[in-house]
PDB file of C-alpha atoms in Angstrom:
ATOM      1  CA  PHE A   1     -70.539 -62.830  49.970  1.00  0.00           C
ATOM      2  CA  PRO A   2     -72.357 -64.141  53.051  1.00  0.00           C
ATOM      3  CA  PRO A   3     -72.674 -67.934  53.343  1.00  0.00           C
ATOM      4  CA  LEU A   4     -75.842 -69.480  51.972  1.00  0.00           C
ATOM      5  CA  LEU A   5     -78.382 -70.085  54.722  1.00  0.00           C
ATOM      6  CA  SER A   6     -79.335 -73.625  53.739  1.00  0.00           C
ATOM      7  CA  SER A   7     -75.934 -74.974  52.675  1.00  0.00           C
ATOM      8  CA  ALA A   8     -75.240 -76.735  55.992  1.00  0.00           C
ATOM      9  CA  ALA A   9     -78.711 -78.256  56.270  1.00  0.00           C
ATOM     10  CA  ARG A  10     -78.999 -79.407  52.655  1.00  0.00           C
ATOM     11  CA  PRO A  11     -75.798 -79.871  50.626  1.00  0.00           C
ATOM     12  CA  PHE A  12     -76.064 -79.128  46.907  1.00  0.00           C
ATOM     13  CA  ASP A  13     -75.214 -82.046  44.614  1.00  0.00           C
ATOM     14  CA  PHE A  14     -73.833 -80.702  41.325  1.00  0.00           C
ATOM     15  CA  ARG A  15     -73.709 -84.232  39.882  1.00  0.00           C
ATOM     16  CA  GLN A  16     -77.519 -84.185  39.549  1.00  0.00           C
ATOM     17  CA  TYR A  17     -77.428 -81.326  37.031  1.00  0.00           C
ATOM     18  CA  LYS A  18     -76.296 -80.918  33.461  1.00  0.00           C
ATOM     19  CA  LYS A  19     -73.817 -78.231  32.475  1.00  0.00           C
ATOM     20  CA  ARG A  20     -74.333 -75.489  29.914  1.00  0.00           C
ATOM     21  CA  ARG A  21     -71.653 -73.544  28.062  1.00  0.00           C
ATOM     22  CA  VAL A  22     -72.343 -69.813  28.373  1.00  0.00           C
ATOM     23  CA  ALA A  23     -70.784 -66.481  27.509  1.00  0.00           C
ATOM     24  CA  LEU A  24     -71.154 -63.661  30.033  1.00  0.00           C
ATOM     25  CA  GLU A  25     -70.700 -60.033  29.084  1.00  0.00           C
ATOM     26  CA  VAL A  26     -69.362 -58.027  32.016  1.00  0.00           C
ATOM     27  CA  SER A  27     -68.814 -54.321  32.561  1.00  0.00           C
ATOM     28  CA  TYR A  28     -67.248 -52.786  35.641  1.00  0.00           C
ATOM     29  CA  LEU A  29     -65.730 -49.755  37.298  1.00  0.00           C
ATOM     30  CA  GLY A  30     -62.260 -50.925  38.187  1.00  0.00           C
ATOM     31  CA  GLY A  31     -61.187 -48.220  40.627  1.00  0.00           C
ATOM     32  CA  ALA A  32     -61.383 -50.485  43.696  1.00  0.00           C
ATOM     33  CA  TYR A  33     -59.878 -53.584  42.047  1.00  0.00           C
ATOM     34  CA  GLN A  34     -56.413 -54.922  41.309  1.00  0.00           C
ATOM     35  CA  GLY A  35     -57.251 -55.580  37.645  1.00  0.00           C
ATOM     36  CA  PHE A  36     -59.403 -58.170  35.926  1.00  0.00           C
ATOM     37  CA  ALA A  37     -57.402 -61.407  36.117  1.00  0.00           C
ATOM     38  CA  ARG A  38     -57.471 -63.469  39.307  1.00  0.00           C
ATOM     39  CA  GLN A  39     -54.072 -63.577  40.946  1.00  0.00           C
ATOM     40  CA  ASP A  40     -52.499 -66.253  43.131  1.00  0.00           C
ATOM     41  CA  THR A  41     -50.949 -63.591  45.343  1.00  0.00           C
ATOM     42  CA  ILE A  42     -52.300 -61.768  48.390  1.00  0.00           C
ATOM     43  CA  THR A  43     -54.423 -59.371  46.277  1.00  0.00           C
ATOM     44  CA  PRO A  44     -57.818 -61.113  46.082  1.00  0.00           C
ATOM     45  CA  GLU A  45     -59.767 -58.046  44.967  1.00  0.00           C
ATOM     46  CA  THR A  46     -59.897 -58.651  41.242  1.00  0.00           C
ATOM     47  CA  ILE A  47     -62.922 -58.612  38.957  1.00  0.00           C
ATOM     48  CA  GLU A  48     -62.397 -62.278  38.110  1.00  0.00           C
ATOM     49  CA  GLY A  49     -62.121 -63.188  41.800  1.00  0.00           C
ATOM     50  CA  ARG A  50     -65.408 -61.403  42.551  1.00  0.00           C
ATOM     51  CA  LEU A  51     -67.059 -63.065  39.539  1.00  0.00           C
ATOM     52  CA  PHE A  52     -66.023 -66.539  40.731  1.00  0.00           C
ATOM     53  CA  ALA A  53     -67.246 -65.738  44.267  1.00  0.00           C
ATOM     54  CA  ALA A  54     -70.626 -64.621  42.886  1.00  0.00           C
ATOM     55  CA  LEU A  55     -70.989 -67.761  40.742  1.00  0.00           C
ATOM     56  CA  LYS A  56     -70.198 -69.915  43.775  1.00  0.00           C
ATOM     57  CA  HIS A  57     -72.662 -67.962  45.913  1.00  0.00           C
ATOM     58  CA  VAL A  58     -75.565 -68.665  43.545  1.00  0.00           C
ATOM     59  CA  ARG A  59     -74.407 -72.267  43.099  1.00  0.00           C
ATOM     60  CA  LEU A  60     -73.602 -72.120  39.414  1.00  0.00           C
ATOM     61  CA  ILE A  61     -70.144 -73.514  40.210  1.00  0.00           C
ATOM     62  CA  PRO A  62     -69.223 -75.645  43.244  1.00  0.00           C
ATOM     63  CA  GLU A  63     -68.360 -73.667  46.390  1.00  0.00           C
ATOM     64  CA  ASP A  64     -65.427 -75.945  47.183  1.00  0.00           C
ATOM     65  CA  MET A  65     -63.805 -75.583  43.735  1.00  0.00           C
ATOM     66  CA  PRO A  66     -60.518 -73.683  44.072  1.00  0.00           C
ATOM     67  CA  SER A  67     -60.284 -70.706  41.726  1.00  0.00           C
ATOM     68  CA  SER A  68     -57.070 -72.188  40.330  1.00  0.00           C
ATOM     69  CA  ASP A  69     -59.099 -75.199  39.009  1.00  0.00           C
ATOM     70  CA  ILE A  70     -61.844 -73.184  37.307  1.00  0.00           C
ATOM     71  CA  ALA A  71     -60.017 -72.660  33.984  1.00  0.00           C
ATOM     72  CA  ALA A  72     -59.491 -76.372  33.348  1.00  0.00           C
ATOM     73  CA  LYS A  73     -62.577 -77.917  34.939  1.00  0.00           C
ATOM     74  CA  LEU A  74     -65.108 -75.396  33.602  1.00  0.00           C
ATOM     75  CA  ARG A  75     -63.365 -74.616  30.271  1.00  0.00           C
ATOM     76  CA  TYR A  76     -63.064 -70.985  31.354  1.00  0.00           C
ATOM     77  CA  SER A  77     -61.718 -68.370  28.964  1.00  0.00           C
ATOM     78  CA  ARG A  78     -61.683 -64.574  28.885  1.00  0.00           C
ATOM     79  CA  CYS A  79     -61.422 -62.115  26.016  1.00  0.00           C
ATOM     80  CA  GLY A  80     -58.884 -59.867  27.693  1.00  0.00           C
ATOM     81  CA  ARG A  81     -57.838 -58.281  30.948  1.00  0.00           C
ATOM     82  CA  THR A  82     -57.313 -54.895  32.485  1.00  0.00           C
ATOM     83  CA  ASP A  83     -54.757 -53.420  34.845  1.00  0.00           C
ATOM     84  CA  ARG A  84     -55.374 -52.136  38.354  1.00  0.00           C
ATOM     85  CA  GLY A  85     -57.928 -49.339  38.467  1.00  0.00           C
ATOM     86  CA  VAL A  86     -59.044 -49.677  34.831  1.00  0.00           C
ATOM     87  CA  SER A  87     -62.758 -49.919  33.996  1.00  0.00           C
ATOM     88  CA  ALA A  88     -64.245 -51.899  31.118  1.00  0.00           C
ATOM     89  CA  LEU A  89     -67.436 -52.138  29.089  1.00  0.00           C
ATOM     90  CA  GLY A  90     -68.478 -55.361  27.379  1.00  0.00           C
ATOM     91  CA  GLN A  91     -65.720 -57.801  28.301  1.00  0.00           C
ATOM     92  CA  VAL A  92     -66.720 -61.412  27.632  1.00  0.00           C
ATOM     93  CA  VAL A  93     -65.921 -64.573  29.583  1.00  0.00           C
ATOM     94  CA  ALA A  94     -67.028 -68.088  28.646  1.00  0.00           C
ATOM     95  CA  LEU A  95     -67.371 -71.134  30.883  1.00  0.00           C
ATOM     96  CA  SER A  96     -69.517 -74.168  31.642  1.00  0.00           C
ATOM     97  CA  LEU A  97     -72.056 -73.528  34.416  1.00  0.00           C
ATOM     98  CA  ARG A  98     -74.614 -75.676  36.170  1.00  0.00           C
ATOM     99  CA  SER A  99     -77.828 -75.841  34.202  1.00  0.00           C
ATOM    100  CA  ILE A 100     -81.300 -75.913  35.711  1.00  0.00           C
ATOM    101  CA  ALA A 101     -81.900 -79.199  33.854  1.00  0.00           C
ATOM    102  CA  ARG A 102     -81.363 -82.362  35.850  1.00  0.00           C
ATOM    103  CA  ARG A 103     -79.303 -85.192  34.372  1.00  0.00           C
ATOM    104  CA  ASN A 104     -82.207 -87.657  34.337  1.00  0.00           C
ATOM    105  CA  SER A 105     -84.749 -85.219  32.885  1.00  0.00           C
ATOM    106  CA  VAL A 106     -86.405 -85.794  29.537  1.00  0.00           C
ATOM    107  CA  GLY A 107     -86.774 -82.852  27.215  1.00  0.00           C
ATOM    108  CA  PRO A 108     -84.737 -80.526  25.015  1.00  0.00           C
ATOM    109  CA  ARG A 109     -80.957 -80.870  25.146  1.00  0.00           C
ATOM    110  CA  CYS A 110     -79.568 -78.520  27.817  1.00  0.00           C
ATOM    111  CA  GLY A 111     -75.818 -78.446  27.373  1.00  0.00           C
TER     112      GLY A 111
END
């Protein structure tokens, strides 16, 4: 993903926002990937690695958070995994993401 245009000019402060626990249903064609689960080896092209990169790009998780910390810090879990080249329909992952609600806002509970 290309870097965000405004990230250098205006840093994003995740502490100002509440978190929300969500479940994401993902489907993918796995032909170009090394499986679903992120790996600590040289093979970065996994579905999970691309998912984390996308969530960082849209600032739902901090850009500087190492992928190895996501499971613990964001309560990340997945329903399963696939091997290299395997496609899937309807896999589910759950994690805590940044909410649109600010911490000091008054209104309905947002996670």
